[in-house]
C-alpha cells in the first residue's frame, strides 16, 4: 500500500516552545488516514521537523504501508534524509538515525520538498500542538482502528486507523473513586464499566482482520488474560463479568471471573464487528481486494465490508447492551470483556462524541479502560488503554 506523509514542526523562539504535526494520506493525496501532533517542550525548529517526520513514518507503518512519499517544507530534513546533505549537528544525528531506522521498514521511501503553503495540514497540526491542543488519541495510530485489525489497528487485530489516545495510566484503576459532583454536575452513583479487550490470538500476531472468526488465545494471550485478572481481582463488589460469545473473549473473561469467584455472563451484543469477506485478511489485502469499498469504510461508519456489518450497526447494538446492563446493574461495577469496536463504542457513548473517535482511539490487547454512566444522564471516562498490568 502506498501512502503520502506530510510533516511539519515549529518552534516559537528557536529554541522555544515547540511542536510537530504529521498527516498520513491515501495515494489520492486527499483522504486522511491518520493525524498526529504533539508539543515537545523547548526545542529548535529542526528538532521539531524531525520529530514530525518520525511521527508520520511511524503512523504510516502502523497502517501497513509499504511505500511512502514524504512531503515537507524543511529543506534541511529532506536533503539529509535523501542523503544529499550530511547530518552534522549533534542534536540532529540521533533523530536522523531514528528516522532512517523507521524508514528502513518500508519497501520504498521518497522525500520531496514543498513550499509551506502546500503543507497547511501538517502546519496546522504543529501549531495546534504549540497552542496546547491535546491529541485525543496519542499513540497516534494510523490505521482507522475503529475495528480490530489484528495485532494493531487495534493493537492486535486488523489495523484500521490507529487512533490517538495518549496512554496515561491512572494510579490504580482498581480503586477509582467517583468524580466530585461539583466538577461535572453528575448526580447519583454511576454504573462503572471496566472495559477489557481480549488477549492475543494468532490472528492478532498476523495482524489480520478478526471479527466473527473464533480463534483461541495464544499462550501469550492467556498470560495477558491472567495479568488482567490479577489486577481486577482487587476490586470489591463487582456485580458481573460479561463477555462477547467468541472464544477469545470468553477465555479472557473466564480468567477474570475465576479470580473474582463469578460466572461469565455472555452477551451477543458484545460480539466484534462482522468483517464479512475481509475476515482473516490483512489491511493491505482487503484494500487491494476491494479498493473502493475499503476506502469508503475507512471514513464512513455507515459503510460495511462486503457481506459484513457497519460500525453504525455495531453502535446500535452496543448502546442497547449498555441500556440493558444499566437496568440490571445500575450503580454497580461491571467488568465488560469484548473487542476493539464494542469497547470503543462504549467509550464513545460515555464521551458523547461523534463517530470519528472510532478512528482515533487505540486499544492494545488486554488493555483496560473505564467508563461511568450516571443515572441523571451524565457520563465520564476515567481511563483509556491502560496496560500497566502487563508489565
PDB file of N, CA, C and O in Angstrom, residues 5 15 48 53 56 105 107 123 132 137 260 334 348 381 383:
ATOM      1  N   UNK A   5       2.950  11.098   3.266  1.00  0.00           N
ATOM      2  CA  UNK A   5       3.132  11.662   4.602  1.00  0.00           C
ATOM      3  C   UNK A   5       3.499  13.126   4.460  1.00  0.00           C
ATOM      4  O   UNK A   5       4.463  13.465   3.754  1.00  0.00           O
ATOM      5  N   UNK A  15      15.614  28.247  19.957  1.00  0.00           N
ATOM      6  CA  UNK A  15      14.680  27.320  20.607  1.00  0.00           C
ATOM      7  C   UNK A  15      13.586  28.040  21.392  1.00  0.00           C
ATOM      8  O   UNK A  15      13.755  29.184  21.806  1.00  0.00           O
ATOM      9  N   UNK A  48      11.995  19.839  15.915  1.00  0.00           N
ATOM     10  CA  UNK A  48      10.552  19.638  15.763  1.00  0.00           C
ATOM     11  C   UNK A  48      10.226  19.049  14.385  1.00  0.00           C
ATOM     12  O   UNK A  48       9.340  18.196  14.247  1.00  0.00           O
ATOM     13  N   UNK A  53       8.526  14.218  11.196  1.00  0.00           N
ATOM     14  CA  UNK A  53       8.800  13.185  10.204  1.00  0.00           C
ATOM     15  C   UNK A  53       8.711  11.799  10.818  1.00  0.00           C
ATOM     16  O   UNK A  53       8.070  10.888  10.262  1.00  0.00           O
ATOM     17  N   UNK A  56       5.149  10.796  11.509  1.00  0.00           N
ATOM     18  CA  UNK A  56       4.435  10.456  10.282  1.00  0.00           C
ATOM     19  C   UNK A  56       4.827   9.090   9.737  1.00  0.00           C
ATOM     20  O   UNK A  56       3.978   8.310   9.303  1.00  0.00           O
ATOM     21  N   UNK A 105      11.944   0.129   7.360  1.00  0.00           N
ATOM     22  CA  UNK A 105      10.900  -0.889   7.402  1.00  0.00           C
ATOM     23  C   UNK A 105       9.976  -0.885   6.198  1.00  0.00           C
ATOM     24  O   UNK A 105       9.136  -1.772   6.056  1.00  0.00           O
ATOM     25  N   UNK A 107       9.322  -0.720   1.884  1.00  0.00           N
ATOM     26  CA  UNK A 107       9.963  -1.126   0.636  1.00  0.00           C
ATOM     27  C   UNK A 107      10.607   0.069  -0.059  1.00  0.00           C
ATOM     28  O   UNK A 107      11.653  -0.058  -0.695  1.00  0.00           O
ATOM     29  N   UNK A 123       1.153  21.806   9.037  1.00  0.00           N
ATOM     30  CA  UNK A 123       1.469  23.061   9.718  1.00  0.00           C
ATOM     31  C   UNK A 123       0.407  23.398  10.760  1.00  0.00           C
ATOM     32  O   UNK A 123       0.720  23.828  11.881  1.00  0.00           O
ATOM     33  N   UNK A 132      -1.175  24.070  22.618  1.00  0.00           N
ATOM     34  CA  UNK A 132      -1.613  23.282  23.770  1.00  0.00           C
ATOM     35  C   UNK A 132      -2.770  22.365  23.499  1.00  0.00           C
ATOM     36  O   UNK A 132      -3.325  21.773  24.418  1.00  0.00           O
ATOM     37  N   UNK A 137      -6.001  11.072  20.681  1.00  0.00           N
ATOM     38  CA  UNK A 137      -5.545   9.715  20.553  1.00  0.00           C
ATOM     39  C   UNK A 137      -4.051   9.651  20.426  1.00  0.00           C
ATOM     40  O   UNK A 137      -3.549   9.691  19.362  1.00  0.00           O
ATOM     41  N   UNK A 260     -12.458 -13.592  40.609  1.00  0.00           N
ATOM     42  CA  UNK A 260     -13.448 -12.878  41.432  1.00  0.00           C
ATOM     43  C   UNK A 260     -14.516 -13.805  42.008  1.00  0.00           C
ATOM     44  O   UNK A 260     -15.413 -13.355  42.729  1.00  0.00           O
ATOM     45  N   UNK A 334     -19.131  -3.268  36.873  1.00  0.00           N
ATOM     46  CA  UNK A 334     -19.287  -4.418  35.981  1.00  0.00           C
ATOM     47  C   UNK A 334     -18.043  -4.511  35.093  1.00  0.00           C
ATOM     48  O   UNK A 334     -17.563  -3.493  34.583  1.00  0.00           O
ATOM     49  N   UNK A 348     -17.087   5.883  23.286  1.00  0.00           N
ATOM     50  CA  UNK A 348     -17.719   6.950  22.521  1.00  0.00           C
ATOM     51  C   UNK A 348     -19.023   7.384  23.173  1.00  0.00           C
ATOM     52  O   UNK A 348     -19.315   8.583  23.287  1.00  0.00           O
ATOM     53  N   UNK A 381     -15.294   9.296  31.295  1.00  0.00           N
ATOM     54  CA  UNK A 381     -14.281   8.279  31.009  1.00  0.00           C
ATOM     55  C   UNK A 381     -13.147   8.486  31.994  1.00  0.00           C
ATOM     56  O   UNK A 381     -12.580   9.571  32.077  1.00  0.00           O
ATOM     57  N   UNK A 383     -10.423   6.179  32.362  1.00  0.00           N
ATOM     58  CA  UNK A 383      -9.174   5.529  31.992  1.00  0.00           C
ATOM     59  C   UNK A 383      -9.307   5.013  30.556  1.00  0.00           C
ATOM     60  O   UNK A 383     -10.377   4.563  30.167  1.00  0.00           O
TER      61      UNK A 383
END
